[in-house]
PDB file of C-alpha atoms in Angstrom:
ATOM      1  CA  MET N   1      14.242 -16.438 -47.488  1.00 54.00           C
ATOM      2  CA  GLU N   2      15.011 -12.847 -46.545  1.00 69.00           C
ATOM      3  CA  THR N   3      11.326 -12.119 -45.866  1.00 71.00           C
ATOM      4  CA  GLU N   4      11.034 -15.147 -43.575  1.00 73.00           C
ATOM      5  CA  ALA N   5      14.047 -13.970 -41.554  1.00 75.00           C
ATOM      6  CA  LEU N   6      12.497 -10.504 -41.233  1.00 72.00           C
ATOM      7  CA  HIS N   7       9.169 -11.981 -40.116  1.00 70.00           C
ATOM      8  CA  PHE N   8      10.932 -14.160 -37.564  1.00 75.00           C
ATOM      9  CA  ALA N   9      12.958 -11.208 -36.250  1.00 76.00           C
ATOM     10  CA  LEU N  10       9.794  -9.096 -35.945  1.00 72.00           C
ATOM     11  CA  PHE N  11       7.985 -11.905 -34.142  1.00 72.00           C
ATOM     12  CA  ILE N  12      10.869 -12.371 -31.685  1.00 76.00           C
ATOM     13  CA  GLY N  13      11.061  -8.594 -31.175  1.00 75.00           C
ATOM     14  CA  ALA N  14       7.353  -8.437 -30.420  1.00 72.00           C
ATOM     15  CA  LEU N  15       7.633 -11.284 -27.916  1.00 71.00           C
ATOM     16  CA  ILE N  16      10.600  -9.591 -26.214  1.00 76.00           C
ATOM     17  CA  PHE N  17       8.610  -6.348 -26.058  1.00 74.00           C
ATOM     18  CA  CYS N  18       5.604  -8.079 -24.517  1.00 70.00           C
ATOM     19  CA  SER N  19       7.777 -10.075 -22.113  1.00 70.00           C
ATOM     20  CA  THR N  20       9.328  -6.825 -20.940  1.00 72.00           C
ATOM     21  CA  LEU N  21       5.863  -5.349 -20.615  1.00 69.00           C
ATOM     22  CA  PHE N  22       4.818  -8.357 -18.566  1.00 68.00           C
ATOM     23  CA  MET N  23       7.874  -8.156 -16.297  1.00 67.00           C
ATOM     24  CA  PHE N  24       7.952  -4.437 -15.630  1.00 74.00           C
ATOM     25  CA  VAL N  25       4.373  -3.240 -16.060  1.00 77.00           C
ATOM     26  CA  SER N  26       2.133  -6.068 -14.926  1.00 77.00           C
ATOM     27  CA  THR N  27       3.763  -6.430 -11.501  1.00 78.00           C
ATOM     28  CA  PRO N  28       3.096  -2.850 -10.339  1.00 82.00           C
ATOM     29  CA  ILE N  29      -0.443  -3.019 -11.761  1.00 84.00           C
ATOM     30  CA  HIS N  30      -1.032  -6.377 -10.033  1.00 84.00           C
ATOM     31  CA  GLU N  31       0.158  -5.065  -6.666  1.00 85.00           C
ATOM     32  CA  LEU N  32      -1.717  -1.776  -7.127  1.00 87.00           C
ATOM     33  CA  MET N  33      -4.942  -3.765  -7.567  1.00 89.00           C
ATOM     34  CA  HIS N  34      -4.264  -5.633  -4.293  1.00 88.00           C
ATOM     35  CA  LEU N  35      -3.560  -2.295  -2.597  1.00 89.00           C
ATOM     36  CA  CYS N  36      -6.772  -0.677  -3.892  1.00 90.00           C
ATOM     37  CA  ALA N  37      -8.834  -3.688  -2.832  1.00 90.00           C
ATOM     38  CA  ALA N  38      -7.283  -3.643   0.637  1.00 90.00           C
ATOM     39  CA  LYS N  39      -7.987   0.072   1.022  1.00 90.00           C
ATOM     40  CA  LEU N  40     -11.608  -0.419  -0.120  1.00 92.00           C
ATOM     41  CA  CYS N  41     -12.082  -3.087   2.563  1.00 89.00           C
ATOM     42  CA  GLY N  42     -10.417  -1.053   5.305  1.00 90.00           C
ATOM     43  CA  VAL N  43      -7.481  -3.432   5.562  1.00 89.00           C
ATOM     44  CA  VAL N  44      -4.323  -1.808   6.921  1.00 89.00           C
ATOM     45  CA  VAL N  45      -1.437  -1.992   4.399  1.00 88.00           C
ATOM     46  CA  THR N  46       1.945  -1.684   6.083  1.00 88.00           C
ATOM     47  CA  GLU N  47       4.287  -2.191   3.126  1.00 85.00           C
ATOM     48  CA  VAL N  48       4.384  -2.614  -0.665  1.00 83.00           C
ATOM     49  CA  LYS N  49       7.403  -4.333  -2.249  1.00 81.00           C
ATOM     50  CA  LEU N  50       8.231  -4.613  -5.937  1.00 78.00           C
ATOM     51  CA  LEU N  51      11.021  -7.079  -6.663  1.00 72.00           C
ATOM     52  CA  GLN N  52      11.474  -6.710 -10.407  1.00 60.00           C
ATOM     53  CA  PHE N  53      14.260  -9.241 -10.874  1.00 59.00           C
ATOM     54  CA  SER N  54      13.028 -12.058  -8.671  1.00 48.00           C
ATOM     55  CA  LEU N  55      11.825 -15.180 -10.429  1.00 50.00           C
ATOM     56  CA  VAL N  56       9.849 -16.522  -7.491  1.00 49.00           C
ATOM     57  CA  ARG N  57       7.912 -13.515  -6.238  1.00 53.00           C
ATOM     58  CA  MET N  58       7.947 -10.257  -8.151  1.00 69.00           C
ATOM     59  CA  GLY N  59       5.973  -8.147  -5.737  1.00 74.00           C
ATOM     60  CA  TYR N  60       3.807  -8.271  -2.658  1.00 76.00           C
ATOM     61  CA  ILE N  61       1.919  -6.161  -0.180  1.00 80.00           C
ATOM     62  CA  VAL N  62       2.172  -6.617   3.571  1.00 80.00           C
ATOM     63  CA  VAL N  63      -1.075  -6.132   5.462  1.00 83.00           C
ATOM     64  CA  ASP N  64      -2.109  -6.281   9.071  1.00 83.00           C
ATOM     65  CA  LYS N  65      -3.966  -9.590   8.816  1.00 79.00           C
ATOM     66  CA  LYS N  66      -5.986  -8.813  11.941  1.00 81.00           C
ATOM     67  CA  SER N  67      -7.562  -5.869  10.092  1.00 85.00           C
ATOM     68  CA  PHE N  68      -9.499  -8.360   7.936  1.00 84.00           C
ATOM     69  CA  LYS N  69     -13.010  -8.429   9.378  1.00 83.00           C
ATOM     70  CA  LYS N  70     -14.812 -10.699   6.906  1.00 86.00           C
ATOM     71  CA  LYS N  71     -13.996 -13.681   4.722  1.00 86.00           C
ATOM     72  CA  SER N  72     -15.287 -11.757   1.719  1.00 87.00           C
ATOM     73  CA  HIS N  73     -12.642  -9.068   2.303  1.00 88.00           C
ATOM     74  CA  VAL N  74      -9.895 -11.701   2.318  1.00 87.00           C
ATOM     75  CA  TYR N  75     -11.128 -13.138  -0.975  1.00 88.00           C
ATOM     76  CA  PHE N  76     -11.616  -9.700  -2.544  1.00 89.00           C
ATOM     77  CA  VAL N  77      -8.083  -8.542  -1.708  1.00 87.00           C
ATOM     78  CA  HIS N  78      -6.449 -11.779  -2.879  1.00 87.00           C
ATOM     79  CA  PHE N  79      -8.423 -12.083  -6.119  1.00 88.00           C
ATOM     80  CA  ALA N  80      -8.043  -8.387  -6.988  1.00 89.00           C
ATOM     81  CA  GLY N  81      -4.395  -8.535  -8.118  1.00 85.00           C
ATOM     82  CA  GLY N  82      -4.674 -11.021 -10.959  1.00 85.00           C
ATOM     83  CA  ILE N  83      -8.223 -10.223 -11.969  1.00 87.00           C
ATOM     84  CA  GLY N  84      -7.622  -6.454 -11.877  1.00 84.00           C
ATOM     85  CA  SER N  85      -4.390  -6.554 -13.863  1.00 82.00           C
ATOM     86  CA  GLY N  86      -5.955  -9.074 -16.260  1.00 84.00           C
ATOM     87  CA  VAL N  87      -8.739  -6.561 -16.931  1.00 85.00           C
ATOM     88  CA  VAL N  88      -6.191  -3.759 -17.479  1.00 83.00           C
ATOM     89  CA  PHE N  89      -4.299  -5.876 -20.020  1.00 81.00           C
ATOM     90  CA  LEU N  90      -7.550  -7.027 -21.620  1.00 84.00           C
ATOM     91  CA  ILE N  91      -8.435  -3.381 -22.199  1.00 84.00           C
ATOM     92  CA  SER N  92      -4.990  -2.814 -23.739  1.00 80.00           C
ATOM     93  CA  LEU N  93      -5.546  -5.878 -25.948  1.00 80.00           C
ATOM     94  CA  VAL N  94      -8.880  -4.520 -27.167  1.00 83.00           C
ATOM     95  CA  VAL N  95      -7.368  -1.080 -27.817  1.00 82.00           C
ATOM     96  CA  CYS N  96      -4.466  -2.625 -29.764  1.00 78.00           C
ATOM     97  CA  PHE N  97      -6.862  -4.788 -31.757  1.00 79.00           C
ATOM     98  CA  TYR N  98      -8.966  -1.711 -32.575  1.00 80.00           C
ATOM     99  CA  PHE N  99      -5.939   0.213 -33.864  1.00 77.00           C
ATOM    100  CA  PHE N 100      -4.363  -2.748 -35.686  1.00 75.00           C
ATOM    101  CA  ARG N 101      -7.500  -4.062 -37.411  1.00 74.00           C
ATOM    102  CA  ASN N 102      -7.064  -2.105 -40.671  1.00 77.00           C
ATOM    103  CA  VAL N 103      -3.350  -2.736 -41.239  1.00 73.00           C
ATOM    104  CA  GLN N 104      -2.736  -3.695 -44.857  1.00 77.00           C
ATOM    105  CA  ASP N 105       1.030  -4.356 -44.778  1.00 75.00           C
ATOM    106  CA  PRO N 106       1.587  -8.115 -44.292  1.00 74.00           C
ATOM    107  CA  ILE N 107       4.832  -7.635 -42.331  1.00 72.00           C
ATOM    108  CA  LEU N 108       3.248  -5.148 -39.928  1.00 75.00           C
ATOM    109  CA  ASN N 109       0.200  -7.385 -39.708  1.00 76.00           C
ATOM    110  CA  GLU N 110       2.390 -10.257 -38.493  1.00 74.00           C
ATOM    111  CA  LEU N 111       4.099  -7.971 -35.992  1.00 75.00           C
ATOM    112  CA  TYR N 112       0.765  -6.787 -34.632  1.00 79.00           C
ATOM    113  CA  SER N 113      -0.508 -10.357 -34.526  1.00 78.00           C
ATOM    114  CA  ALA N 114       2.489 -11.339 -32.390  1.00 77.00           C
ATOM    115  CA  ILE N 115       1.857  -8.403 -30.045  1.00 78.00           C
ATOM    116  CA  LEU N 116      -1.835  -9.274 -29.741  1.00 80.00           C
ATOM    117  CA  PHE N 117      -0.965 -12.929 -29.114  1.00 79.00           C
ATOM    118  CA  ALA N 118       1.524 -11.998 -26.387  1.00 77.00           C
ATOM    119  CA  LEU N 119      -0.958  -9.595 -24.763  1.00 78.00           C
ATOM    120  CA  GLY N 120      -3.514 -12.399 -24.815  1.00 82.00           C
ATOM    121  CA  ILE N 121      -1.049 -14.677 -23.022  1.00 80.00           C
ATOM    122  CA  ILE N 122      -0.458 -11.948 -20.417  1.00 78.00           C
ATOM    123  CA  VAL N 123      -4.217 -11.554 -19.856  1.00 81.00           C
ATOM    124  CA  ALA N 124      -4.690 -15.307 -19.481  1.00 84.00           C
ATOM    125  CA  SER N 125      -1.728 -15.720 -17.137  1.00 81.00           C
ATOM    126  CA  GLU N 126      -2.801 -12.795 -14.939  1.00 80.00           C
ATOM    127  CA  VAL N 127      -6.384 -14.040 -14.638  1.00 84.00           C
ATOM    128  CA  VAL N 128      -5.466 -17.693 -14.055  1.00 86.00           C
ATOM    129  CA  GLY N 129      -2.707 -16.685 -11.630  1.00 82.00           C
ATOM    130  CA  GLY N 130      -5.127 -14.350  -9.859  1.00 84.00           C
ATOM    131  CA  VAL N 131      -7.695 -17.109  -9.413  1.00 86.00           C
ATOM    132  CA  ILE N 132      -5.070 -19.540  -8.103  1.00 87.00           C
ATOM    133  CA  GLU N 133      -3.649 -16.884  -5.784  1.00 84.00           C
ATOM    134  CA  GLY N 134      -7.134 -15.918  -4.647  1.00 85.00           C
ATOM    135  CA  VAL N 135      -8.202 -19.431  -3.751  1.00 86.00           C
ATOM    136  CA  PHE N 136      -5.038 -20.691  -2.042  1.00 86.00           C
ATOM    137  CA  GLU N 137      -3.847 -17.520  -0.309  1.00 83.00           C
ATOM    138  CA  SER N 138      -7.351 -16.627   0.886  1.00 84.00           C
ATOM    139  CA  ASN N 139      -7.916 -20.047   2.410  1.00 83.00           C
ATOM    140  CA  LYS N 140      -4.584 -19.885   4.272  1.00 83.00           C
ATOM    141  CA  VAL N 141      -5.410 -16.460   5.736  1.00 81.00           C
ATOM    142  CA  ILE N 142      -8.975 -17.463   6.650  1.00 81.00           C
ATOM    143  CA  ARG N 143      -7.735 -20.590   8.452  1.00 81.00           C
ATOM    144  CA  ALA N 144      -5.001 -18.629  10.256  1.00 79.00           C
ATOM    145  CA  LEU N 145      -7.437 -15.925  11.436  1.00 77.00           C
ATOM    146  CA  SER N 146     -10.382 -18.281  12.060  1.00 76.00           C
ATOM    147  CA  LEU N 147     -12.787 -15.902  10.343  1.00 68.00           C
ATOM    148  CA  GLU N 148     -16.405 -16.974  10.584  1.00 63.00           C
ATOM    149  CA  ASN N 149     -18.396 -14.702   8.251  1.00 57.00           C
TER     150      ASN N 149
END
């Protein structure tokens, strides 16, 4: 009974740790990826906002929409946030898996499994969110600017 309570506490602790990681680390990485993509495409970025405690929108970049010259630039900038941060967290997942693979202690093994699971959820949510954001936001901007190419 005592071991089960310890395992449960470790699992909850790992999920809290990864949730915190998701809240406070993934947002700046996500917005940094948008910013880098915009700079690569020559899009003028006027502002970057990080709203860490907002449940609706946790961060955004403000660009001069008229500085988009091609449809492909619109898609690249909008897809870059989720896909880029998903790749960053995927790398962290692989690194954690590499370091945790030889753990012999069953309690630590469960803790590491919870961390890997939570990191996997973060990767999936960033990539899926990035694809959704890329498709819907890009189409709105393209329609608003009437970009042809």
